[in-house]
Amino acid sequence: MEIISDISTMQQRCLAERRKGRRISFVPTMGYLHQGHLSLLSEGKRRGDLLVLSIFVNPTQFGQGEDLDKYPQDMPRDAQLARDLGVDLLFTPNKQDIYPVGYATYVNVEGLTDNLCGANRPGHFRGVTTVVAKLFNIVQPDVALFGRKDFQQLAVIRRMTCDLNLPVEIVGMPIVREADGLAMSSRNIYLSADQRRQGVALIDAIRLVKKELNQGQSDAATLISLVEGRIGQEPEASIDYVQICHADTLQDMDRVTGDSVLLLAVKVGSTRLIDNHYLCEEV
Ligand code: PAF
């Protein structure tokens, strides 16, 4: 595995690989890899000839008072995991190269970013789409893989890729969970043992909704109040949002249909956990 930090070296290398007719699979991350990332890499390996992983903690997607300064990092461990998974190129750019002095260009997806995390974290998606567009231009991937845990992020990136005619296939991969159902996230490391236990309330709440749906309840407000009740039982949990939205438009729905997704963002202590579930699928 080659580790490259310089943007133009990376871009030239990827362009040369494409000229040789090699298909590039790309997994962009902020590092501190977990099983969810590893599932993206395994699928990426299957779908391309050259597997590229980027690790970059992107400052523009963090708001004031968020965890940019303490975002977990362990480059030696990540590099070893990447090597073991068969990553060919690991791209680790510097902040000052991605956003040099005078940087002034941002990508903004309208509409889809108004609701859910977009409403809760102003500017977050502008940072995500800007860096992903830049990474796509550098890495020149044929296919890029993202986790469905960040459901809104995936929808926003699909929209951007389509709207800007970027020649990249976007693949969304299923949520990977711990044995007790907590969705895997690099941020889970912030949780104390007790908070970690409280975090299971999210999947419990999803299961409650699924059970009620199976018994014929499809009123969104009723289902949401079930979630609120379950999360409310945990002493350190506070809800940012619980919403039932259309999977494509991300607009709120009054009644559950085959296109509905339940989305949750809950702080446990100061750690923000997100989770979601397509309500037509089994939990
Ligand atoms: O999902 C993430 O880890 C980040 O939002 C991404 C897509 C790598 C952009 O920084």
Coordinates of N, CA and C and ligand atoms in Angstrom, one line a residue, residues 28-30 37 56 58 61 71 124 128 131-132 135 146 150 153 157, ligand 1:
P28 N -14.0 7.5 0.9 CA -13.6 8.6 1.7 C -14.0 8.5 3.1
T29 N -13.1 8.8 4.0 CA -13.4 8.7 5.5 C -12.7 9.8 6.2
M30 N -13.0 9.9 7.5 CA -12.3 10.8 8.4 C -11.4 10.0 9.4
H37 N -16.5 1.0 8.1 CA -15.6 1.4 7.1 C -15.0 0.2 6.4
F56 N -9.2 12.1 6.1 CA -9.1 13.5 6.2 C -10.1 14.0 7.1
N58 N -12.2 16.7 8.1 CA -12.5 17.8 7.2 C -13.1 19.0 8.1
Q61 N -16.8 20.7 7.8 CA -18.1 20.1 8.1 C -18.4 20.1 9.6
Y71 N -11.6 15.0 17.5 CA -12.0 13.9 16.7 C -11.0 12.8 16.8
H124 N -23.0 22.1 7.9 CA -22.4 20.8 7.9 C -22.3 20.2 6.5
V128 N -19.4 18.9 3.8 CA -19.2 17.5 3.3 C -19.2 17.6 1.8
V131 N -15.9 19.0 0.3 CA -14.7 18.1 0.4 C -14.9 16.9 -0.5
V132 N -16.1 16.3 -0.5 CA -16.3 15.1 -1.4 C -16.1 15.5 -2.8
L135 N -12.4 15.7 -3.3 CA -11.7 14.4 -3.3 C -12.0 13.6 -4.6
F146 N -20.3 4.8 0.4 CA -20.6 5.5 1.6 C -21.6 4.6 2.5
D150 N -25.2 7.4 7.7 CA -25.3 8.8 7.4 C -26.3 8.9 6.2
Q153 N -26.5 12.3 4.4 CA -25.3 12.5 3.7 C -25.2 11.8 2.4
I157 N -25.0 13.5 -1.2 CA -23.9 13.2 -2.2 C -24.4 12.7 -3.5
Ligands
PAF1 O1 -18.8 10.3 6.4 C1 -17.6 10.8 6.6 O2 -16.7 10.2 7.2 C2 -17.4 12.2 6.1 O3 -18.5 13.0 6.2 C3 -16.8 12.2 4.6 C4 -17.8 11.7 3.6 C5 -15.5 11.4 4.6 C6 -16.5 13.7 4.2 O4 -15.6 14.3 5.1

